mmCIF file of C-alpha atoms and ligand atoms in Angstrom:
data_model
loop_
_atom_site.group_PDB
_atom_site.id
_atom_site.type_symbol
_atom_site.label_atom_id
_atom_site.label_comp_id
_atom_site.label_asym_id
_atom_site.label_seq_id
_atom_site.Cartn_x
_atom_site.Cartn_y
_atom_site.Cartn_z
ATOM 1 C CA MET A 1 139.357 174.050 184.528
ATOM 2 C CA ALA A 2 136.715 171.409 185.051
ATOM 3 C CA PRO A 3 133.544 172.838 184.629
ATOM 4 C CA ARG A 4 131.317 173.267 187.725
ATOM 5 C CA SER A 5 129.567 170.156 188.844
ATOM 6 C CA ILE A 6 126.981 171.606 191.031
ATOM 7 C CA GLY A 7 124.008 172.650 189.479
ATOM 8 C CA GLN A 8 124.814 170.800 186.214
ATOM 9 C CA GLN A 9 121.680 168.900 186.863
ATOM 10 C CA PHE A 10 119.156 171.520 187.527
ATOM 11 C CA ILE A 11 115.551 171.016 188.458
ATOM 12 C CA GLU A 12 113.277 173.613 189.199
ATOM 13 C CA LEU A 13 109.848 173.366 190.922
ATOM 14 C CA ALA A 14 107.165 175.575 191.679
ATOM 15 C CA SER A 15 105.776 174.165 194.576
ATOM 16 C CA VAL A 16 106.724 170.729 196.408
ATOM 17 C CA ASP A 17 106.423 169.444 199.869
ATOM 18 C CA SER A 18 109.934 169.442 200.653
ATOM 19 C CA THR A 19 113.367 169.466 198.232
ATOM 20 C CA ASN A 20 114.976 167.227 200.524
ATOM 21 C CA LYS A 21 112.227 164.639 200.411
ATOM 22 C CA TYR A 22 112.009 164.911 196.546
ATOM 23 C CA ALA A 23 115.638 164.701 196.311
ATOM 24 C CA ALA A 24 115.449 161.450 198.619
ATOM 25 C CA GLU A 25 112.838 159.928 196.229
ATOM 26 C CA GLN A 26 114.669 161.054 192.980
ATOM 27 C CA LEU A 27 117.745 159.518 194.370
ATOM 28 C CA ALA A 28 115.974 156.041 195.072
ATOM 29 C CA LEU A 29 115.150 156.267 191.518
ATOM 30 C CA ARG A 30 118.516 157.121 190.564
ATOM 31 C CA LYS A 31 117.437 159.912 188.757
ATOM 32 C CA LEU A 32 120.009 162.406 190.020
ATOM 33 C CA ARG A 33 123.708 162.916 189.509
ATOM 34 C CA HIS A 34 126.135 164.480 191.602
ATOM 35 C CA GLY A 35 125.857 168.161 191.822
ATOM 36 C CA ALA A 36 122.150 168.158 191.080
ATOM 37 C CA VAL A 37 120.212 171.109 192.592
ATOM 38 C CA ILE A 38 116.694 170.894 193.381
ATOM 39 C CA LEU A 39 115.185 174.555 193.753
ATOM 40 C CA ALA A 40 111.317 175.039 194.941
ATOM 41 C CA HIS A 41 110.041 178.312 194.940
ATOM 42 C CA GLU A 42 107.431 177.101 197.667
ATOM 43 C CA GLN A 43 107.689 174.329 199.890
ATOM 44 C CA THR A 44 104.396 173.224 201.642
ATOM 45 C CA ALA A 45 106.394 171.029 204.203
ATOM 46 C CA GLY A 46 109.615 172.021 204.601
ATOM 47 C CA ARG A 47 111.640 170.202 207.282
ATOM 48 C CA GLY A 48 114.025 171.455 209.803
ATOM 49 C CA GLN A 49 116.239 170.093 211.989
ATOM 50 C CA ARG A 50 114.958 167.581 215.164
ATOM 51 C CA GLY A 51 111.961 167.088 213.327
ATOM 52 C CA ARG A 52 110.895 170.885 213.371
ATOM 53 C CA VAL A 53 108.711 172.197 210.605
ATOM 54 C CA TRP A 54 111.180 175.051 208.199
ATOM 55 C CA ARG A 55 108.832 177.983 207.208
ATOM 56 C CA SER A 56 110.043 180.125 204.448
ATOM 57 C CA GLY A 57 108.240 182.633 202.465
ATOM 58 C CA GLY A 58 107.277 181.330 199.057
ATOM 59 C CA GLY A 59 108.692 183.205 196.278
ATOM 60 C CA LEU A 60 110.945 185.309 198.548
ATOM 61 C CA ASP A 61 113.167 183.154 200.097
ATOM 62 C CA LEU A 62 115.802 180.344 198.803
ATOM 63 C CA THR A 63 114.722 176.644 199.426
ATOM 64 C CA ALA A 64 117.020 174.096 197.628
ATOM 65 C CA SER A 65 118.550 170.588 197.972
ATOM 66 C CA VAL A 66 121.768 170.145 196.270
ATOM 67 C CA VAL A 67 123.341 166.103 196.177
ATOM 68 C CA LEU A 68 126.739 165.212 196.512
ATOM 69 C CA MET A 69 128.282 162.194 195.730
ATOM 70 C CA PRO A 70 131.672 161.454 197.304
ATOM 71 C CA GLN A 71 134.212 158.838 195.665
ATOM 72 C CA ARG A 72 135.248 157.789 198.824
ATOM 73 C CA MET A 73 134.392 159.433 202.058
ATOM 74 C CA ARG A 74 134.219 156.863 205.216
ATOM 75 C CA VAL A 75 131.183 157.161 207.418
ATOM 76 C CA ALA A 76 133.651 158.711 210.656
ATOM 77 C CA GLY A 77 134.666 161.658 208.165
ATOM 78 C CA GLN A 78 131.070 162.606 206.901
ATOM 79 C CA ALA A 79 130.812 165.786 209.110
ATOM 80 C CA VAL A 80 133.156 167.364 206.482
ATOM 81 C CA LEU A 81 129.899 167.645 204.515
ATOM 82 C CA ALA A 82 128.026 169.409 207.085
ATOM 83 C CA LYS A 83 131.006 172.090 207.470
ATOM 84 C CA MET A 84 131.384 172.333 203.740
ATOM 85 C CA ALA A 85 127.712 173.233 203.212
ATOM 86 C CA ALA A 86 127.582 175.920 206.118
ATOM 87 C CA LEU A 87 130.841 177.707 204.870
ATOM 88 C CA ALA A 88 129.575 178.097 201.598
ATOM 89 C CA VAL A 89 126.326 179.798 202.659
ATOM 90 C CA HIS A 90 128.422 181.693 204.861
ATOM 91 C CA ASP A 91 130.092 183.125 201.996
ATOM 92 C CA VAL A 92 127.296 184.008 199.952
ATOM 93 C CA VAL A 93 126.215 186.073 203.226
ATOM 94 C CA ALA A 94 129.153 187.145 203.602
ATOM 95 C CA ASP A 95 129.630 188.788 200.151
ATOM 96 C CA ALA A 96 126.070 190.105 199.984
ATOM 97 C CA PHE A 97 127.222 191.737 203.257
ATOM 98 C CA ARG A 98 130.463 193.214 201.813
ATOM 99 C CA GLN A 99 128.563 194.593 198.627
ATOM 100 C CA ALA A 100 126.546 196.392 200.959
ATOM 101 C CA GLY A 101 129.806 197.927 202.498
ATOM 102 C CA LEU A 102 128.859 195.772 205.897
ATOM 103 C CA ALA A 103 131.375 193.992 208.192
ATOM 104 C CA THR A 104 131.272 190.590 207.772
ATOM 105 C CA GLY A 105 132.381 189.822 211.074
ATOM 106 C CA PRO A 106 128.816 189.338 212.634
ATOM 107 C CA VAL A 107 128.212 186.195 209.932
ATOM 108 C CA ARG A 108 129.152 183.119 212.132
ATOM 109 C CA ILE A 109 128.380 179.378 211.504
ATOM 110 C CA LYS A 110 126.607 178.180 214.829
ATOM 111 C CA TRP A 111 127.429 174.394 215.409
ATOM 112 C CA PRO A 112 126.235 172.423 213.886
ATOM 113 C CA ASN A 113 125.488 174.190 210.629
ATOM 114 C CA ASP A 114 123.222 177.614 211.269
ATOM 115 C CA VAL A 115 124.535 180.569 209.621
ATOM 116 C CA LEU A 116 123.448 183.699 211.970
ATOM 117 C CA VAL A 117 123.770 187.242 211.750
ATOM 118 C CA ASP A 118 124.976 187.942 215.473
ATOM 119 C CA ARG A 119 122.358 186.245 217.153
ATOM 120 C CA ARG A 120 119.844 186.181 214.509
ATOM 121 C CA LYS A 121 119.775 183.029 211.968
ATOM 122 C CA ILE A 122 119.753 183.625 208.534
ATOM 123 C CA SER A 123 119.916 180.187 207.055
ATOM 124 C CA GLY A 124 119.467 176.744 208.184
ATOM 125 C CA ILE A 125 121.051 173.246 206.691
ATOM 126 C CA LEU A 126 119.612 169.967 207.137
ATOM 127 C CA ILE A 127 121.407 167.181 205.460
ATOM 128 C CA LYS A 128 120.622 163.246 204.883
ATOM 129 C CA ASN A 129 123.578 161.286 204.020
ATOM 130 C CA GLU A 130 123.005 157.737 202.693
ATOM 131 C CA VAL A 131 125.677 154.941 203.629
ATOM 132 C CA VAL A 132 126.473 151.940 202.109
ATOM 133 C CA GLY A 133 129.179 149.749 204.459
ATOM 134 C CA THR A 134 131.408 152.272 205.508
ATOM 135 C CA LEU A 135 131.366 154.577 202.784
ATOM 136 C CA VAL A 136 128.954 157.823 202.143
ATOM 137 C CA GLN A 137 127.349 157.079 198.935
ATOM 138 C CA SER A 138 125.382 160.108 198.685
ATOM 139 C CA CYS A 139 124.165 163.430 200.492
ATOM 140 C CA VAL A 140 121.206 165.803 200.471
ATOM 141 C CA VAL A 141 122.210 169.095 201.571
ATOM 142 C CA GLY A 142 118.868 171.010 202.202
ATOM 143 C CA ILE A 143 119.649 174.706 202.389
ATOM 144 C CA GLY A 144 117.060 177.246 203.759
ATOM 145 C CA LEU A 145 118.339 180.914 203.018
ATOM 146 C CA ASN A 146 116.135 183.973 204.115
ATOM 147 C CA VAL A 147 116.229 186.242 201.418
ATOM 148 C CA ASN A 148 113.850 188.644 200.731
ATOM 149 C CA ASN A 149 111.552 187.869 203.602
ATOM 150 C CA THR A 150 110.620 190.775 205.588
ATOM 151 C CA ASP A 151 107.775 189.189 207.552
ATOM 152 C CA LEU A 152 110.283 188.105 210.284
ATOM 153 C CA GLU A 153 110.809 191.284 211.979
ATOM 154 C CA ALA A 154 108.475 190.168 214.615
ATOM 155 C CA ASP A 155 110.624 187.230 215.405
ATOM 156 C CA ILE A 156 114.178 188.839 216.700
ATOM 157 C CA GLN A 157 115.632 185.586 216.371
ATOM 158 C CA ALA A 158 115.493 185.269 212.549
ATOM 159 C CA THR A 159 116.760 187.715 209.811
ATOM 160 C CA SER A 160 117.116 187.665 205.886
ATOM 161 C CA LEU A 161 119.466 189.178 203.287
ATOM 162 C CA ARG A 162 117.001 191.879 202.800
ATOM 163 C CA LEU A 163 116.399 192.949 206.486
ATOM 164 C CA GLU A 164 120.441 193.057 206.949
ATOM 165 C CA THR A 165 121.507 194.620 203.449
ATOM 166 C CA GLY A 166 118.442 197.070 203.362
ATOM 167 C CA ARG A 167 117.729 195.820 199.366
ATOM 168 C CA GLU A 168 115.952 193.364 197.522
ATOM 169 C CA HIS A 169 118.363 190.294 196.201
ATOM 170 C CA ASP A 170 117.646 188.617 193.147
ATOM 171 C CA ARG A 171 117.250 184.983 193.946
ATOM 172 C CA ARG A 172 118.675 183.492 191.063
ATOM 173 C CA ALA A 173 121.936 185.219 191.534
ATOM 174 C CA VAL A 174 122.206 183.939 195.302
ATOM 175 C CA LEU A 175 121.548 180.328 194.052
ATOM 176 C CA GLU A 176 124.559 180.825 191.364
ATOM 177 C CA ALA A 177 126.714 182.104 193.922
ATOM 178 C CA LEU A 178 125.814 179.381 196.296
ATOM 179 C CA CYS A 179 126.579 176.976 193.586
ATOM 180 C CA ASP A 180 130.042 178.473 193.012
ATOM 181 C CA ARG A 181 130.912 178.388 196.679
ATOM 182 C CA LEU A 182 129.727 174.844 197.496
ATOM 183 C CA GLU A 183 131.763 174.126 194.325
ATOM 184 C CA ALA A 184 134.999 175.658 195.705
ATOM 185 C CA TRP A 185 134.512 173.860 199.236
ATOM 186 C CA TRP A 186 133.418 170.519 197.371
ATOM 187 C CA GLN A 187 136.984 170.640 195.714
ATOM 188 C CA ARG A 188 138.672 170.927 198.884
ATOM 189 C CA VAL A 189 136.219 168.221 200.393
ATOM 190 C CA GLU A 190 137.687 165.934 197.874
ATOM 191 C CA ALA A 191 141.362 166.853 198.311
ATOM 192 C CA GLU A 192 141.145 166.443 201.783
ATOM 193 C CA ASP A 193 142.209 169.625 202.334
ATOM 194 C CA PRO A 194 142.362 170.514 206.226
ATOM 195 C CA ALA A 195 141.424 174.267 205.206
ATOM 196 C CA VAL A 196 137.373 173.005 205.494
ATOM 197 C CA GLY A 197 137.876 172.303 209.216
ATOM 198 C CA GLN A 198 139.999 175.151 209.865
ATOM 199 C CA ALA A 199 137.774 178.059 208.068
ATOM 200 C CA TYR A 200 134.685 176.256 209.737
ATOM 201 C CA ALA A 201 136.532 176.429 213.293
ATOM 202 C CA ASP A 202 137.469 180.064 212.642
ATOM 203 C CA LEU A 203 133.776 181.148 211.876
ATOM 204 C CA LEU A 204 132.225 179.120 214.832
ATOM 205 C CA TRP A 205 129.738 181.195 216.748
ATOM 206 C CA SER A 206 130.665 181.988 220.424
ATOM 207 C CA ARG A 207 134.163 180.309 219.683
ATOM 208 C CA GLY A 208 136.102 180.746 222.830
ATOM 209 C CA ARG A 209 133.299 182.539 224.581
ATOM 210 C CA PHE A 210 131.084 181.225 227.813
ATOM 211 C CA ALA A 211 127.806 180.110 226.152
ATOM 212 C CA GLU A 212 124.503 178.335 227.538
ATOM 213 C CA PHE A 213 124.142 174.636 226.583
ATOM 214 C CA GLN A 214 121.932 171.727 227.390
ATOM 215 C CA LEU A 215 123.892 168.834 228.117
ATOM 216 C CA ASP A 216 121.792 165.606 228.462
ATOM 217 C CA GLY A 217 118.716 168.026 229.062
ATOM 218 C CA GLU A 218 120.408 169.823 231.850
ATOM 219 C CA PRO A 219 121.894 173.364 231.666
ATOM 220 C CA PHE A 220 125.797 173.346 230.930
ATOM 221 C CA THR A 221 128.049 176.464 230.591
ATOM 222 C CA GLY A 222 131.057 176.342 228.278
ATOM 223 C CA ARG A 223 133.154 177.742 225.662
ATOM 224 C CA PRO A 224 133.032 176.221 222.172
ATOM 225 C CA MET A 225 136.932 175.564 221.082
ATOM 226 C CA ASP A 226 136.163 173.786 217.800
ATOM 227 C CA VAL A 227 134.470 170.740 215.954
ATOM 228 C CA ASP A 228 136.167 167.322 215.496
ATOM 229 C CA GLU A 229 136.340 165.648 212.348
ATOM 230 C CA GLU A 230 133.440 163.711 213.611
ATOM 231 C CA GLY A 231 131.364 166.774 213.932
ATOM 232 C CA ARG A 232 131.407 166.828 217.977
ATOM 233 C CA LEU A 233 131.755 170.392 219.500
ATOM 234 C CA LEU A 234 134.909 170.255 221.619
ATOM 235 C CA VAL A 235 133.550 172.657 224.465
ATOM 236 C CA GLU A 236 135.922 173.870 227.230
ATOM 237 C CA ASP A 237 134.078 173.671 230.904
ATOM 238 C CA GLY A 238 134.724 176.266 233.966
ATOM 239 C CA GLU A 239 137.723 174.027 234.968
ATOM 240 C CA GLY A 240 139.732 174.091 231.997
ATOM 241 C CA ARG A 241 138.563 170.729 230.523
ATOM 242 C CA VAL A 242 137.649 170.158 226.955
ATOM 243 C CA GLN A 243 135.260 167.552 225.766
ATOM 244 C CA ALA A 244 133.802 166.552 222.546
ATOM 245 C CA TYR A 245 130.063 166.198 222.487
ATOM 246 C CA GLY A 246 127.623 165.131 219.417
ATOM 247 C CA THR A 247 124.390 166.588 218.714
ATOM 248 C CA GLU A 248 122.516 163.696 220.501
ATOM 249 C CA ARG A 249 124.035 165.069 224.042
ATOM 250 C CA LEU A 250 124.581 168.736 223.490
ATOM 251 C CA ARG A 251 122.416 171.461 222.095
ATOM 252 C CA PHE A 252 122.715 175.539 222.686
ATOM 253 C CA ALA A 253 120.026 176.441 225.114
ATOM 254 C CA PRO A 254 117.247 177.942 223.451
ATOM 255 C CA ARG A 255 117.822 181.934 222.952
HETATM 256 C C1 BTN B 301 117.158 174.046 210.125
HETATM 257 O O1 BTN B 301 116.219 173.664 210.835
HETATM 258 O O2 BTN B 301 117.549 175.091 210.754
HETATM 259 C C2 BTN B 301 117.340 173.211 208.622
HETATM 260 C C3 BTN B 301 116.317 174.128 207.972
HETATM 261 C C4 BTN B 301 116.441 173.424 206.449
HETATM 262 C C5 BTN B 301 115.523 173.921 205.375
HETATM 263 C C6 BTN B 301 115.819 173.327 204.316
HETATM 264 S S1 BTN B 301 114.965 174.165 203.178
HETATM 265 C C7 BTN B 301 115.330 173.103 201.616
HETATM 266 C C8 BTN B 301 115.484 171.814 202.316
HETATM 267 N N1 BTN B 301 114.054 171.207 202.098
HETATM 268 C C9 BTN B 301 113.481 171.169 203.535
HETATM 269 O O3 BTN B 301 112.665 170.550 203.805
HETATM 270 N N2 BTN B 301 114.406 171.055 204.548
HETATM 271 C C10 BTN B 301 115.656 171.929 203.910
#
């Protein structure tokens, strides 16, 4: 079996503004190879989706960026990278649940790439792709996973592995497991295996159930059904019509 590519190049930083920003800078300098992992024990300016700030407990949580360099991925198919990242994080959380004797059913992927436990967010993923012509040249997958943080309790919308399983987790072991799962999904992505899209759809939060959205800024109710190859959410409205929406038009209503 080929050696694991994810994590072969490993950069560990005590503190950095953002691992995603650091990765982008190092990529521009051509210092990173496919599979490079940048781990920071503290981020001073972590970035989230839609320009939001990502806060994590220094020394408590996992903040890391992973560099992927697809061989021949067309821009139109780049959503599979977000799917594989969410699946890998899901698997790590689900494994921790299994080890704690907990059911994994509540661990779901909320489109486009949050990992939730019921309605509580345990991980956020921020992806930035570098495109040359029609091909994705590189991808920085930034992953924030709440591991040992217990300071989230006041905020009932967030949770951590520790809060859910009732025990502390070794962040190094969590990162190892994450690299293993990323590698497994990466192999399927490279093989263009439809299992990636299928697994993602099967784990979709609120799939088949009516959920509240904002569509072009207006309230909208619909049932998430699937996510297409372009990463658009297929939503069925009250009349049974299914339409595909991208993140620029559709978002889940704030909880
Ligand atoms: C979200 O808003 O849900 C996405 C959060 C992504 C956070 C991670 S932490 C590691 C990487 N570096 C960043 O600045 N952001 C991502």
